[in-house]
Amino acid sequence: MSTYGRPPDASFADATTVLSPPGSGQGHWVGAPCVHRHGDQTYLAVRWRTPEERGHAVTVYEYDGPASLSECARITADDLGVVSVERAALCTNPRTGDLQCYLPVDRGGNDWVIQKLGDVADPETFDPTTAHTVLAPTPGTTDGGTVKDPVVDVVGGQYVMFYAGADGLSEQAHLATSVDGETWTKHLDNPVVDRAYWHDHHVRVSTVVPATDAPVWLVFYDGSGVADHGRTWNLRTGMAVSPDLRRVTDTSPDGPVYESPVADRATGVDSFATCRYLDVLRHDDEWELFAEVARPDESFELRHLRTDPP
């Protein structure tokens, strides 16, 4: 019997540190990567955080390998007039070819919305003053508390956004679609990945990738359990599959597929096992994987590895 739609055979114990956090200990993070191929150039967006400043900046780099990062834009929470900024989502406007950037921001008091900057031909000209809200919570629904952490792809000319929606208990994976990247329609059957199994607290989509050997999408998600230490931030990576980016089936209910090398596969981890915000840069002969991974001192760093396509 053949097996299809498998995750890459990889371990972040073998990964290279690309960027180190600004300090040691809990709350010092660098990561939340978004890697995006835009024409002939590849860009990598990264979020920086400290306990005092929270998510204080997103940096966009020109990427030509993990040892070759050239900063071309830095967008700060202060520039945006917000308290905190988290993982960016980069994509290309299918009609104009311009670069687009979506940012989840806390406007104060845990008022998380998803904003979009004005489209640009070059990321050096991203203008924080053009930021405007494109997705907000819908009261009384499963995303009635907050919306954040967008993952945006364009498929057949339609924009598809997976995002984390919170209902006052925890986050679940939600979906919205758009024809222009500005006006979004939330999926009627949200959430698309539920709280269940080892991820019965938080669950959110981190990236989607076409499978190489089957007509499905690999849907990677971040998850944490109610019994996990630091369950709000201590997320590990699971995988699901989808035939259409609407219907999603969890294929790793027994445990995560990727986690920090300081952890085991048990439910109810008692240390930071974090391996979250996975993103993938595909090539014909290899995949590059990026993730935010816990270090022994409980800070989080950005790691990268290369692996064969599954």
Coordinates of C-alpha atoms in Angstrom, one line a residue:
M1 CA 0.0 0.0 0.0
S2 CA 1.3 3.4 -0.9
T3 CA 1.3 6.5 1.3
Y4 CA 0.6 9.9 -0.1
G5 CA 0.5 13.4 1.3
R6 CA 3.3 13.0 3.8
P7 CA 5.1 15.8 5.6
P8 CA 8.8 16.3 4.8
D9 CA 11.1 14.0 6.7
A10 CA 12.8 16.6 8.8
S11 CA 13.9 17.4 12.3
F12 CA 14.5 20.9 13.6
A13 CA 17.3 19.4 15.8
D14 CA 19.3 19.5 12.6
A15 CA 18.3 23.0 11.7
T16 CA 20.5 26.1 11.4
T17 CA 19.9 29.1 13.5
V18 CA 19.2 32.0 11.1
L19 CA 18.4 34.8 13.7
S20 CA 18.8 34.8 17.4
P21 CA 16.3 36.5 19.8
P22 CA 17.2 39.9 21.3
G23 CA 17.6 38.4 24.8
S24 CA 17.5 35.3 27.0
G25 CA 14.5 33.7 28.6
Q26 CA 10.7 33.7 28.1
G27 CA 9.2 36.3 25.9
H28 CA 12.3 37.0 23.8
W29 CA 11.3 35.9 20.4
V30 CA 12.5 36.2 16.8
G31 CA 10.6 34.3 14.1
A32 CA 7.1 34.1 12.9
P33 CA 8.6 33.7 9.4
C34 CA 6.8 34.3 6.1
V35 CA 8.8 33.5 3.1
H36 CA 7.5 34.6 -0.3
R37 CA 8.8 34.3 -3.9
H38 CA 8.0 37.6 -5.7
G39 CA 9.0 37.5 -9.3
D40 CA 12.8 36.9 -9.4
Q41 CA 13.3 37.8 -5.7
T42 CA 12.5 36.0 -2.5
Y43 CA 11.5 37.9 0.6
L44 CA 11.5 36.7 4.2
A45 CA 9.4 38.6 6.8
V46 CA 10.3 38.1 10.5
R47 CA 8.7 39.4 13.7
W48 CA 10.8 40.6 16.7
R49 CA 9.6 40.6 20.3
T50 CA 10.7 41.3 23.9
P51 CA 8.7 40.9 27.1
E52 CA 8.7 44.7 27.6
E53 CA 7.9 45.8 24.0
R54 CA 5.9 42.7 22.9
G55 CA 5.9 42.4 19.2
H56 CA 7.7 45.7 18.4
A57 CA 8.8 45.2 14.7
V58 CA 8.5 43.2 11.5
T59 CA 11.6 43.1 9.3
V60 CA 11.5 42.2 5.6
Y61 CA 14.7 40.8 4.2
E62 CA 15.8 40.0 0.7
Y63 CA 16.5 36.3 1.0
D64 CA 19.3 34.4 -0.9
G65 CA 19.9 31.7 1.5
P66 CA 20.0 31.6 5.4
A67 CA 23.4 33.2 5.5
S68 CA 22.4 36.0 3.1
L69 CA 19.7 38.3 4.5
S70 CA 19.6 41.9 3.4
E71 CA 17.1 44.1 5.2
C72 CA 14.9 46.1 2.9
A73 CA 12.0 47.2 5.2
R74 CA 11.4 47.5 8.9
I75 CA 7.8 48.2 10.1
T76 CA 7.5 49.0 13.8
A77 CA 4.5 48.9 16.1
D78 CA 5.2 52.6 16.9
D79 CA 5.1 53.4 13.2
L80 CA 1.7 51.7 12.9
G81 CA 0.4 53.4 16.1
V82 CA -0.4 50.1 17.7
V83 CA 0.7 48.2 20.9
S84 CA 2.0 45.1 19.2
V85 CA 2.5 43.5 15.7
E86 CA 2.8 39.8 15.0
R87 CA 3.4 37.5 12.0
A88 CA 3.3 39.2 8.6
A89 CA 1.8 37.6 5.5
L90 CA 3.3 38.6 2.1
C91 CA 1.7 37.9 -1.2
T92 CA 1.7 39.2 -4.8
N93 CA -1.3 40.9 -6.3
P94 CA -2.2 38.7 -9.3
R95 CA -3.5 41.6 -11.3
T96 CA -0.8 44.3 -10.8
G97 CA 2.2 42.2 -9.8
D98 CA 2.7 44.5 -6.7
L99 CA 3.8 43.2 -3.4
Q100 CA 1.3 43.1 -0.6
C101 CA 1.7 42.9 3.2
Y102 CA -0.9 41.9 5.8
L103 CA -0.1 42.5 9.5
P104 CA -2.0 41.4 12.7
V105 CA -1.9 44.3 15.2
D106 CA -3.1 44.8 18.7
R107 CA -4.6 48.3 18.9
G108 CA -4.7 48.2 22.7
G109 CA -6.5 46.0 25.3
N110 CA -6.1 42.8 23.2
D111 CA -8.0 44.4 20.3
W112 CA -6.4 42.3 17.6
V113 CA -7.3 43.0 13.9
I114 CA -5.6 42.3 10.6
Q115 CA -4.4 45.3 8.7
K116 CA -3.0 45.7 5.2
L117 CA -0.4 48.1 3.9
G118 CA -0.7 49.8 0.6
D119 CA 0.6 47.7 -2.3
V120 CA 4.1 48.5 -3.5
A121 CA 6.5 47.6 -6.3
D122 CA 9.4 47.3 -3.9
P123 CA 9.2 46.5 -0.2
E124 CA 11.6 49.4 0.6
T125 CA 8.6 51.6 0.0
F126 CA 6.1 49.9 2.4
D127 CA 4.4 52.8 4.2
P128 CA 3.0 52.3 7.7
T129 CA 0.7 55.2 7.3
T130 CA -1.3 53.3 4.6
A131 CA -2.2 50.5 7.1
H132 CA -6.0 49.9 7.2
T133 CA -8.1 47.2 8.7
V134 CA -9.3 44.4 6.4
L135 CA -10.5 41.8 8.9
A136 CA -11.9 42.2 12.3
P137 CA -13.7 40.0 14.9
T138 CA -17.4 39.2 14.4
P139 CA -19.2 39.4 17.7
G140 CA -21.0 36.3 18.9
T141 CA -19.0 34.0 16.6
T142 CA -16.0 31.7 16.9
D143 CA -13.7 34.7 16.0
G144 CA -15.6 37.2 18.2
G145 CA -12.6 37.9 20.4
T146 CA -9.6 38.5 18.2
V147 CA -8.4 37.8 14.7
K148 CA -4.6 37.5 14.0
D149 CA -1.8 35.6 12.3
P150 CA -2.9 35.6 8.7
V151 CA -1.6 33.1 6.1
V152 CA -2.5 34.5 2.6
D153 CA -2.2 32.7 -0.7
V154 CA -3.6 33.4 -4.2
V155 CA -5.1 30.4 -5.9
G156 CA -6.5 30.8 -9.4
G157 CA -6.8 34.5 -8.9
Q158 CA -8.7 34.2 -5.6
Y159 CA -7.2 35.2 -2.3
V160 CA -7.4 32.6 0.5
M161 CA -6.6 33.7 4.1
F162 CA -6.3 31.3 7.0
Y163 CA -6.3 33.2 10.3
A164 CA -6.4 32.5 14.0
G165 CA -9.8 33.5 15.5
A166 CA -10.4 33.5 19.2
D167 CA -13.8 33.1 20.9
G168 CA -12.8 34.0 24.5
L169 CA -11.5 30.5 25.3
S170 CA -8.6 30.0 22.8
E171 CA -7.7 30.3 19.1
Q172 CA -9.0 28.1 16.3
A173 CA -8.1 28.0 12.6
H174 CA -10.5 30.1 10.4
L175 CA -10.8 30.8 6.7
A176 CA -11.7 33.9 4.7
T177 CA -11.6 34.5 0.9
S178 CA -11.4 37.6 -1.3
V179 CA -11.4 38.6 -4.9
D180 CA -9.3 41.7 -4.5
G181 CA -7.4 41.2 -1.2
E182 CA -9.2 44.1 0.4
T183 CA -12.8 42.9 1.1
W184 CA -13.0 39.5 2.8
T185 CA -15.8 36.9 3.2
K186 CA -15.5 34.6 6.2
H187 CA -16.1 30.9 5.6
L188 CA -19.6 29.8 6.7
D189 CA -18.2 26.6 8.3
N190 CA -15.5 28.2 10.5
P191 CA -13.5 27.0 12.3
V192 CA -11.8 24.8 9.7
V193 CA -9.6 23.1 12.2
D194 CA -11.1 22.5 15.7
R195 CA -9.7 22.2 19.2
A196 CA -9.2 18.5 19.6
Y197 CA -6.7 15.7 20.4
W198 CA -3.3 16.9 21.5
H199 CA -4.2 20.5 20.3
D200 CA -7.3 20.9 22.4
H201 CA -6.4 24.5 23.4
H202 CA -4.9 26.5 20.5
V203 CA -4.9 25.6 16.8
R204 CA -4.1 27.8 13.8
V205 CA -2.8 27.3 10.3
S206 CA 0.8 28.1 9.8
T207 CA 1.2 27.4 6.1
V208 CA -0.3 25.5 3.2
V209 CA 1.7 23.7 0.5
P210 CA 0.6 21.7 -2.6
A211 CA 1.5 18.0 -2.1
T212 CA 4.0 16.6 -4.6
D213 CA 2.4 13.2 -5.0
A214 CA -1.4 13.7 -4.6
P215 CA -4.1 16.2 -5.5
V216 CA -4.3 17.7 -2.0
W217 CA -2.8 20.5 0.0
L218 CA -0.6 19.9 3.0
V219 CA -2.1 22.1 5.7
F220 CA 0.4 22.7 8.5
Y221 CA -0.9 24.0 11.8
D222 CA 0.3 25.2 15.2
G223 CA -1.3 23.5 18.2
S224 CA -1.2 23.3 22.0
G225 CA -3.0 21.3 24.6
V226 CA -4.9 22.3 27.7
A227 CA -2.4 20.5 29.8
D228 CA 0.7 21.9 28.1
H229 CA 3.1 24.2 30.0
G230 CA 2.8 27.7 28.6
R231 CA -0.1 26.6 26.3
T232 CA -0.7 30.1 25.0
W233 CA 2.7 30.3 23.3
N234 CA 4.1 26.8 23.5
L235 CA 2.8 25.5 20.2
R236 CA 4.0 22.6 18.1
T237 CA 3.4 21.8 14.4
G238 CA 0.8 19.3 13.2
M239 CA -0.4 18.5 9.7
A240 CA -3.7 18.1 7.9
V241 CA -4.7 17.7 4.3
S242 CA -7.3 19.5 2.1
P243 CA -8.5 18.9 -1.4
D244 CA -9.8 22.4 -1.9
L245 CA -8.5 24.7 0.9
R246 CA -12.1 24.5 2.3
R247 CA -12.4 21.1 3.8
V248 CA -9.6 20.2 6.1
T249 CA -8.8 16.7 7.6
D250 CA -6.4 16.4 10.5
T251 CA -3.8 13.7 9.7
S252 CA -1.7 14.0 12.9
P253 CA -4.3 13.6 15.8
D254 CA -1.8 11.5 17.8
G255 CA 0.8 14.2 18.1
P256 CA 2.8 16.9 16.4
V257 CA 5.0 16.2 13.3
Y258 CA 7.6 18.9 14.3
E259 CA 8.7 20.2 17.7
S260 CA 11.7 21.7 19.4
P261 CA 14.5 19.1 20.0
V262 CA 14.2 19.8 23.8
A263 CA 10.8 18.1 23.8
D264 CA 9.2 14.7 23.3
R265 CA 5.9 13.8 21.5
A266 CA 3.8 13.6 24.7
T267 CA 0.6 15.4 25.3
G268 CA 1.0 17.7 28.3
V269 CA 4.6 18.8 27.8
D270 CA 6.1 20.4 30.9
S271 CA 8.7 22.6 29.1
F272 CA 8.8 24.8 26.1
A273 CA 8.6 22.4 23.1
T274 CA 7.8 25.2 20.8
C275 CA 8.1 24.7 17.0
R276 CA 5.6 27.1 15.4
Y277 CA 4.9 29.4 12.4
L278 CA 6.3 26.8 10.0
D279 CA 6.7 28.1 6.4
V280 CA 8.1 26.4 3.3
L281 CA 10.0 27.6 0.3
R282 CA 9.7 25.0 -2.5
H283 CA 12.2 24.2 -5.1
D284 CA 12.1 21.4 -7.7
D285 CA 14.8 19.3 -5.8
E286 CA 14.4 20.5 -2.2
W287 CA 12.2 22.3 0.3
E288 CA 13.5 24.9 2.7
L289 CA 11.7 24.9 6.0
F290 CA 11.6 27.9 8.4
A291 CA 10.2 27.9 12.0
E292 CA 10.3 29.7 15.3
V293 CA 11.8 27.1 17.7
A294 CA 12.4 27.1 21.5
R295 CA 15.9 27.2 22.9
P296 CA 16.9 25.6 26.2
D297 CA 16.6 29.0 28.0
E298 CA 12.9 29.3 26.7
S299 CA 13.6 32.1 24.3
F300 CA 12.6 31.4 20.6
E301 CA 14.9 31.7 17.6
L302 CA 14.4 31.4 13.8
R303 CA 15.7 28.1 12.4
H304 CA 16.0 26.8 8.8
L305 CA 16.7 23.5 7.2
R306 CA 16.7 21.9 3.8
T307 CA 15.0 18.6 3.0
D308 CA 13.9 16.5 0.1
P309 CA 10.4 17.1 -1.1
P310 CA 8.1 14.5 0.4

